[in-house]
Amino acid sequence: MLENSNLVLKIKELEEEKNSNCSAPQYTMIVNTLEKVATDLLATICEFMPEYTKHNIDHSLNVLNIIEKILPNVNALNITELVLLVYAAVLHDIGMVANREEVNLIKESEEYKSLLAEYQFDVKDEEVITEFIRRNHVKRGLDFIDKVKASPDIYGLYFEIDSIDFSYYLKKIIYSHGIDNKELYNER
């Protein structure tokens, strides 16, 4: 699936040009590891968010396709920029992933109890969990990147290109999808 993306194919092309031995480590990481990890994790989102549009790997691929359509010139981008776009498209909603243990911890938090107080008594607990995860999915996504960076062997993902960490920039992109458009123009 990802191997058919124009952005991913461009990464492979640039890596093969750069490495005379036809080595394409980022391309390989994307199609062999990132796609599998994202497919497995994103498939679980519907457990706690069944009424939302499916935020599975197909959603990430749709986001990637939209990026490809609006980019004026893919050839003007370098490998790092391309990799960041692919990772951001694939992982932008990773914060919607939650397992039972996390949900139990969420239910014990003060933030959850405060959210619960906003609702009427007839609301189902699952609806409040869904809303909590939705409201917090960007922060949870940033936490996921930090967790993977701290223990990359958990998922086999490494946020590095040529030994340079790109997780800071990946987090900035993921963060930007959850903020008001006006904040995107804030030059602070």
PDB file of C-alpha atoms in Angstrom:
ATOM      1  CA  MET A   1       0.000   0.000   0.000  1.00  0.00           C
ATOM      2  CA  LEU A   2       2.534   2.640   1.081  1.00  0.00           C
ATOM      3  CA  GLU A   3       4.966   1.340  -1.516  1.00  0.00           C
ATOM      4  CA  ASN A   4       2.567   2.685  -4.177  1.00  0.00           C
ATOM      5  CA  SER A   5       2.626   6.231  -2.813  1.00  0.00           C
ATOM      6  CA  ASN A   6       4.412   8.739  -5.033  1.00  0.00           C
ATOM      7  CA  LEU A   7       6.101  10.248  -1.976  1.00  0.00           C
ATOM      8  CA  VAL A   8       7.376   6.878  -0.815  1.00  0.00           C
ATOM      9  CA  LEU A   9       8.559   5.984  -4.309  1.00  0.00           C
ATOM     10  CA  LYS A  10      10.399   9.312  -4.464  1.00  0.00           C
ATOM     11  CA  ILE A  11      12.124   8.454  -1.160  1.00  0.00           C
ATOM     12  CA  LYS A  12      13.269   5.159  -2.667  1.00  0.00           C
ATOM     13  CA  GLU A  13      14.511   6.887  -5.805  1.00  0.00           C
ATOM     14  CA  LEU A  14      16.503   9.505  -3.860  1.00  0.00           C
ATOM     15  CA  GLU A  15      17.976   6.903  -1.535  1.00  0.00           C
ATOM     16  CA  GLU A  16      19.050   4.707  -4.432  1.00  0.00           C
ATOM     17  CA  GLU A  17      20.671   7.703  -6.133  1.00  0.00           C
ATOM     18  CA  LYS A  18      22.493   8.585  -2.910  1.00  0.00           C
ATOM     19  CA  ASN A  19      23.650   5.042  -2.163  1.00  0.00           C
ATOM     20  CA  SER A  20      25.412   3.347  -5.032  1.00  0.00           C
ATOM     21  CA  ASN A  21      24.625  -0.077  -3.555  1.00  0.00           C
ATOM     22  CA  CYS A  22      20.886   0.577  -4.065  1.00  0.00           C
ATOM     23  CA  SER A  23      20.320   0.763  -0.323  1.00  0.00           C
ATOM     24  CA  ALA A  24      17.036   2.439   0.605  1.00  0.00           C
ATOM     25  CA  PRO A  25      16.808   2.298   4.415  1.00  0.00           C
ATOM     26  CA  GLN A  26      14.004   4.844   4.869  1.00  0.00           C
ATOM     27  CA  TYR A  27      11.942   3.307   2.081  1.00  0.00           C
ATOM     28  CA  THR A  28      12.437  -0.135   3.616  1.00  0.00           C
ATOM     29  CA  MET A  29      11.548   1.139   7.102  1.00  0.00           C
ATOM     30  CA  ILE A  30       8.374   2.769   5.762  1.00  0.00           C
ATOM     31  CA  VAL A  31       7.045  -0.162   3.738  1.00  0.00           C
ATOM     32  CA  ASN A  32       8.164  -2.953   6.068  1.00  0.00           C
ATOM     33  CA  THR A  33       7.868  -1.497   9.576  1.00  0.00           C
ATOM     34  CA  LEU A  34       5.939   1.787   9.691  1.00  0.00           C
ATOM     35  CA  GLU A  35       3.081   0.419   7.594  1.00  0.00           C
ATOM     36  CA  LYS A  36       2.762  -2.769   9.658  1.00  0.00           C
ATOM     37  CA  VAL A  37       2.928  -0.975  13.014  1.00  0.00           C
ATOM     38  CA  ALA A  38       0.425   1.667  11.897  1.00  0.00           C
ATOM     39  CA  THR A  39      -1.917  -0.899  10.343  1.00  0.00           C
ATOM     40  CA  ASP A  40      -1.967  -2.991  13.518  1.00  0.00           C
ATOM     41  CA  LEU A  41      -2.349  -0.076  15.928  1.00  0.00           C
ATOM     42  CA  LEU A  42      -4.774   2.071  13.928  1.00  0.00           C
ATOM     43  CA  ALA A  43      -7.070  -0.924  13.408  1.00  0.00           C
ATOM     44  CA  THR A  44      -7.814  -0.866  17.142  1.00  0.00           C
ATOM     45  CA  ILE A  45      -9.218   2.685  17.162  1.00  0.00           C
ATOM     46  CA  CYS A  46     -12.739   1.536  16.346  1.00  0.00           C
ATOM     47  CA  GLU A  47     -12.952  -0.340  19.673  1.00  0.00           C
ATOM     48  CA  PHE A  48     -13.388   2.890  21.634  1.00  0.00           C
ATOM     49  CA  MET A  49     -14.486   5.177  18.813  1.00  0.00           C
ATOM     50  CA  PRO A  50     -16.956   3.121  16.759  1.00  0.00           C
ATOM     51  CA  GLU A  51     -19.058   6.081  15.581  1.00  0.00           C
ATOM     52  CA  TYR A  52     -16.100   7.977  14.084  1.00  0.00           C
ATOM     53  CA  THR A  53     -14.827   7.712  10.541  1.00  0.00           C
ATOM     54  CA  LYS A  54     -12.448   4.788  10.487  1.00  0.00           C
ATOM     55  CA  HIS A  55      -9.029   6.131  11.332  1.00  0.00           C
ATOM     56  CA  ASN A  56      -7.251   3.031  10.122  1.00  0.00           C
ATOM     57  CA  ILE A  57      -4.357   2.767   7.653  1.00  0.00           C
ATOM     58  CA  ASP A  58      -6.747   3.609   4.794  1.00  0.00           C
ATOM     59  CA  HIS A  59      -7.416   6.999   6.412  1.00  0.00           C
ATOM     60  CA  SER A  60      -3.671   7.598   6.633  1.00  0.00           C
ATOM     61  CA  LEU A  61      -3.270   6.623   2.980  1.00  0.00           C
ATOM     62  CA  ASN A  62      -6.056   9.051   2.039  1.00  0.00           C
ATOM     63  CA  VAL A  63      -4.236  11.826   3.913  1.00  0.00           C
ATOM     64  CA  LEU A  64      -1.040  10.894   2.073  1.00  0.00           C
ATOM     65  CA  ASN A  65      -2.878  11.007  -1.260  1.00  0.00           C
ATOM     66  CA  ILE A  66      -4.243  14.459  -0.447  1.00  0.00           C
ATOM     67  CA  ILE A  67      -0.737  15.662   0.416  1.00  0.00           C
ATOM     68  CA  GLU A  68       0.493  14.348  -2.925  1.00  0.00           C
ATOM     69  CA  LYS A  69      -2.259  16.232  -4.750  1.00  0.00           C
ATOM     70  CA  ILE A  70      -1.615  19.581  -3.080  1.00  0.00           C
ATOM     71  CA  LEU A  71       2.183  19.532  -3.217  1.00  0.00           C
ATOM     72  CA  PRO A  72       3.269  21.796  -6.045  1.00  0.00           C
ATOM     73  CA  ASN A  73       6.473  19.871  -6.792  1.00  0.00           C
ATOM     74  CA  VAL A  74       7.471  16.616  -5.118  1.00  0.00           C
ATOM     75  CA  ASN A  75      10.846  16.805  -6.867  1.00  0.00           C
ATOM     76  CA  ALA A  76      11.718  19.957  -4.898  1.00  0.00           C
ATOM     77  CA  LEU A  77      11.632  18.036  -1.600  1.00  0.00           C
ATOM     78  CA  ASN A  78      14.584  16.256  -0.048  1.00  0.00           C
ATOM     79  CA  ILE A  79      14.510  12.845   1.640  1.00  0.00           C
ATOM     80  CA  THR A  80      14.021  14.292   5.122  1.00  0.00           C
ATOM     81  CA  GLU A  81      11.031  16.382   4.047  1.00  0.00           C
ATOM     82  CA  LEU A  82       9.475  13.423   2.238  1.00  0.00           C
ATOM     83  CA  VAL A  83      10.002  11.067   5.186  1.00  0.00           C
ATOM     84  CA  LEU A  84       8.474  13.608   7.573  1.00  0.00           C
ATOM     85  CA  LEU A  85       5.394  13.964   5.369  1.00  0.00           C
ATOM     86  CA  VAL A  86       4.929  10.200   5.154  1.00  0.00           C
ATOM     87  CA  TYR A  87       5.398   9.596   8.880  1.00  0.00           C
ATOM     88  CA  ALA A  88       3.099  12.503   9.752  1.00  0.00           C
ATOM     89  CA  ALA A  89       0.365  11.286   7.401  1.00  0.00           C
ATOM     90  CA  VAL A  90       0.592   7.759   8.757  1.00  0.00           C
ATOM     91  CA  LEU A  91       0.904   8.625  12.465  1.00  0.00           C
ATOM     92  CA  HIS A  92      -1.153  11.822  12.803  1.00  0.00           C
ATOM     93  CA  ASP A  93      -4.031   9.999  14.542  1.00  0.00           C
ATOM     94  CA  ILE A  94      -1.972   7.450  16.481  1.00  0.00           C
ATOM     95  CA  GLY A  95      -3.120   9.129  19.697  1.00  0.00           C
ATOM     96  CA  MET A  96      -6.602   7.685  19.145  1.00  0.00           C
ATOM     97  CA  VAL A  97      -5.204   4.244  19.882  1.00  0.00           C
ATOM     98  CA  ALA A  98      -5.982   3.080  23.419  1.00  0.00           C
ATOM     99  CA  ASN A  99      -6.020  -0.322  25.045  1.00  0.00           C
ATOM    100  CA  ARG A 100      -8.150  -1.457  28.000  1.00  0.00           C
ATOM    101  CA  GLU A 101      -5.408  -0.730  30.522  1.00  0.00           C
ATOM    102  CA  GLU A 102      -5.059   2.856  29.232  1.00  0.00           C
ATOM    103  CA  VAL A 103      -8.820   3.348  29.313  1.00  0.00           C
ATOM    104  CA  ASN A 104      -8.918   2.202  32.927  1.00  0.00           C
ATOM    105  CA  LEU A 105      -6.176   4.714  33.781  1.00  0.00           C
ATOM    106  CA  ILE A 106      -8.051   7.439  31.893  1.00  0.00           C
ATOM    107  CA  LYS A 107     -11.199   6.732  33.929  1.00  0.00           C
ATOM    108  CA  GLU A 108      -9.235   7.301  37.133  1.00  0.00           C
ATOM    109  CA  SER A 109      -7.820  10.667  36.005  1.00  0.00           C
ATOM    110  CA  GLU A 110      -9.080  14.022  37.217  1.00  0.00           C
ATOM    111  CA  GLU A 111      -9.312  15.229  33.622  1.00  0.00           C
ATOM    112  CA  TYR A 112     -11.722  12.401  32.795  1.00  0.00           C
ATOM    113  CA  LYS A 113     -13.794  13.055  35.909  1.00  0.00           C
ATOM    114  CA  SER A 114     -14.001  16.725  34.940  1.00  0.00           C
ATOM    115  CA  LEU A 115     -15.151  15.796  31.446  1.00  0.00           C
ATOM    116  CA  LEU A 116     -17.694  13.359  32.866  1.00  0.00           C
ATOM    117  CA  ALA A 117     -19.130  16.219  34.958  1.00  0.00           C
ATOM    118  CA  GLU A 118     -19.880  18.131  31.713  1.00  0.00           C
ATOM    119  CA  TYR A 119     -22.349  15.425  30.650  1.00  0.00           C
ATOM    120  CA  GLN A 120     -25.851  14.563  31.752  1.00  0.00           C
ATOM    121  CA  PHE A 121     -26.377  11.463  33.860  1.00  0.00           C
ATOM    122  CA  ASP A 122     -27.854   9.459  30.997  1.00  0.00           C
ATOM    123  CA  VAL A 123     -24.657   9.440  28.887  1.00  0.00           C
ATOM    124  CA  LYS A 124     -22.870   6.143  28.421  1.00  0.00           C
ATOM    125  CA  ASP A 125     -19.366   5.765  29.806  1.00  0.00           C
ATOM    126  CA  GLU A 126     -18.138   4.699  26.337  1.00  0.00           C
ATOM    127  CA  GLU A 127     -19.259   8.032  24.880  1.00  0.00           C
ATOM    128  CA  VAL A 128     -17.263   9.962  27.454  1.00  0.00           C
ATOM    129  CA  ILE A 129     -14.176   7.797  26.809  1.00  0.00           C
ATOM    130  CA  THR A 130     -14.582   8.448  23.081  1.00  0.00           C
ATOM    131  CA  GLU A 131     -14.763  12.185  23.675  1.00  0.00           C
ATOM    132  CA  PHE A 132     -11.798  12.112  26.054  1.00  0.00           C
ATOM    133  CA  ILE A 133      -9.654  10.275  23.506  1.00  0.00           C
ATOM    134  CA  ARG A 134     -10.801  12.580  20.692  1.00  0.00           C
ATOM    135  CA  ARG A 135      -9.983  15.720  22.683  1.00  0.00           C
ATOM    136  CA  ASN A 136      -6.607  14.380  23.776  1.00  0.00           C
ATOM    137  CA  HIS A 137      -5.512  12.413  20.716  1.00  0.00           C
ATOM    138  CA  VAL A 138      -2.925  14.969  19.581  1.00  0.00           C
ATOM    139  CA  LYS A 139      -1.192  15.031  22.983  1.00  0.00           C
ATOM    140  CA  ARG A 140      -1.445  11.254  23.146  1.00  0.00           C
ATOM    141  CA  GLY A 141       0.118  11.078  19.665  1.00  0.00           C
ATOM    142  CA  LEU A 142       3.029  13.233  20.826  1.00  0.00           C
ATOM    143  CA  ASP A 143       3.419  10.955  23.852  1.00  0.00           C
ATOM    144  CA  PHE A 144       3.481   7.956  21.496  1.00  0.00           C
ATOM    145  CA  ILE A 145       6.370   9.478  19.532  1.00  0.00           C
ATOM    146  CA  ASP A 146       8.270  10.088  22.789  1.00  0.00           C
ATOM    147  CA  LYS A 147       7.566   6.528  23.948  1.00  0.00           C
ATOM    148  CA  VAL A 148       8.828   5.052  20.682  1.00  0.00           C
ATOM    149  CA  LYS A 149      11.873   7.322  20.690  1.00  0.00           C
ATOM    150  CA  ALA A 150      12.731   6.237  24.254  1.00  0.00           C
ATOM    151  CA  SER A 151      12.307   2.538  23.404  1.00  0.00           C
ATOM    152  CA  PRO A 152      12.513   2.145  19.626  1.00  0.00           C
ATOM    153  CA  ASP A 153      12.723  -1.629  19.822  1.00  0.00           C
ATOM    154  CA  ILE A 154       9.105  -1.797  21.054  1.00  0.00           C
ATOM    155  CA  TYR A 155       7.837  -1.220  17.516  1.00  0.00           C
ATOM    156  CA  GLY A 156      11.069  -1.219  15.530  1.00  0.00           C
ATOM    157  CA  LEU A 157      10.562   2.416  14.525  1.00  0.00           C
ATOM    158  CA  TYR A 158      13.452   4.843  14.520  1.00  0.00           C
ATOM    159  CA  PHE A 159      12.898   8.533  13.925  1.00  0.00           C
ATOM    160  CA  GLU A 160      16.289   9.158  12.373  1.00  0.00           C
ATOM    161  CA  ILE A 161      17.700   9.949   8.975  1.00  0.00           C
ATOM    162  CA  ASP A 162      21.473   9.671   8.604  1.00  0.00           C
ATOM    163  CA  SER A 163      21.769   9.520  12.419  1.00  0.00           C
ATOM    164  CA  ILE A 164      19.804  12.779  12.806  1.00  0.00           C
ATOM    165  CA  ASP A 165      16.692  12.643  14.997  1.00  0.00           C
ATOM    166  CA  PHE A 166      13.589  14.020  13.258  1.00  0.00           C
ATOM    167  CA  SER A 167      11.088  13.269  16.039  1.00  0.00           C
ATOM    168  CA  TYR A 168      10.901  16.944  17.113  1.00  0.00           C
ATOM    169  CA  TYR A 169       9.689  17.954  13.649  1.00  0.00           C
ATOM    170  CA  LEU A 170       7.358  14.990  13.376  1.00  0.00           C
ATOM    171  CA  LYS A 171       5.763  16.015  16.666  1.00  0.00           C
ATOM    172  CA  LYS A 172       5.393  19.606  15.420  1.00  0.00           C
ATOM    173  CA  ILE A 173       3.493  18.368  12.360  1.00  0.00           C
ATOM    174  CA  ILE A 174       1.285  16.038  14.403  1.00  0.00           C
ATOM    175  CA  TYR A 175       0.632  18.860  16.878  1.00  0.00           C
ATOM    176  CA  SER A 176      -0.369  21.220  14.073  1.00  0.00           C
ATOM    177  CA  HIS A 177      -3.265  19.041  12.945  1.00  0.00           C
ATOM    178  CA  GLY A 178      -5.016  19.556  16.257  1.00  0.00           C
ATOM    179  CA  ILE A 179      -4.800  23.324  16.588  1.00  0.00           C
ATOM    180  CA  ASP A 180      -6.875  26.204  15.329  1.00  0.00           C
ATOM    181  CA  ASN A 181      -5.815  27.513  11.913  1.00  0.00           C
ATOM    182  CA  LYS A 182      -5.096  30.943  13.424  1.00  0.00           C
ATOM    183  CA  GLU A 183      -2.470  29.407  15.681  1.00  0.00           C
ATOM    184  CA  LEU A 184      -0.645  28.025  12.645  1.00  0.00           C
ATOM    185  CA  TYR A 185       0.172  31.608  11.667  1.00  0.00           C
ATOM    186  CA  ASN A 186       1.424  32.578  15.114  1.00  0.00           C
ATOM    187  CA  GLU A 187       5.117  33.346  14.743  1.00  0.00           C
ATOM    188  CA  ARG A 188       6.040  32.870  18.432  1.00  0.00           C
TER     189      ARG A 188
END
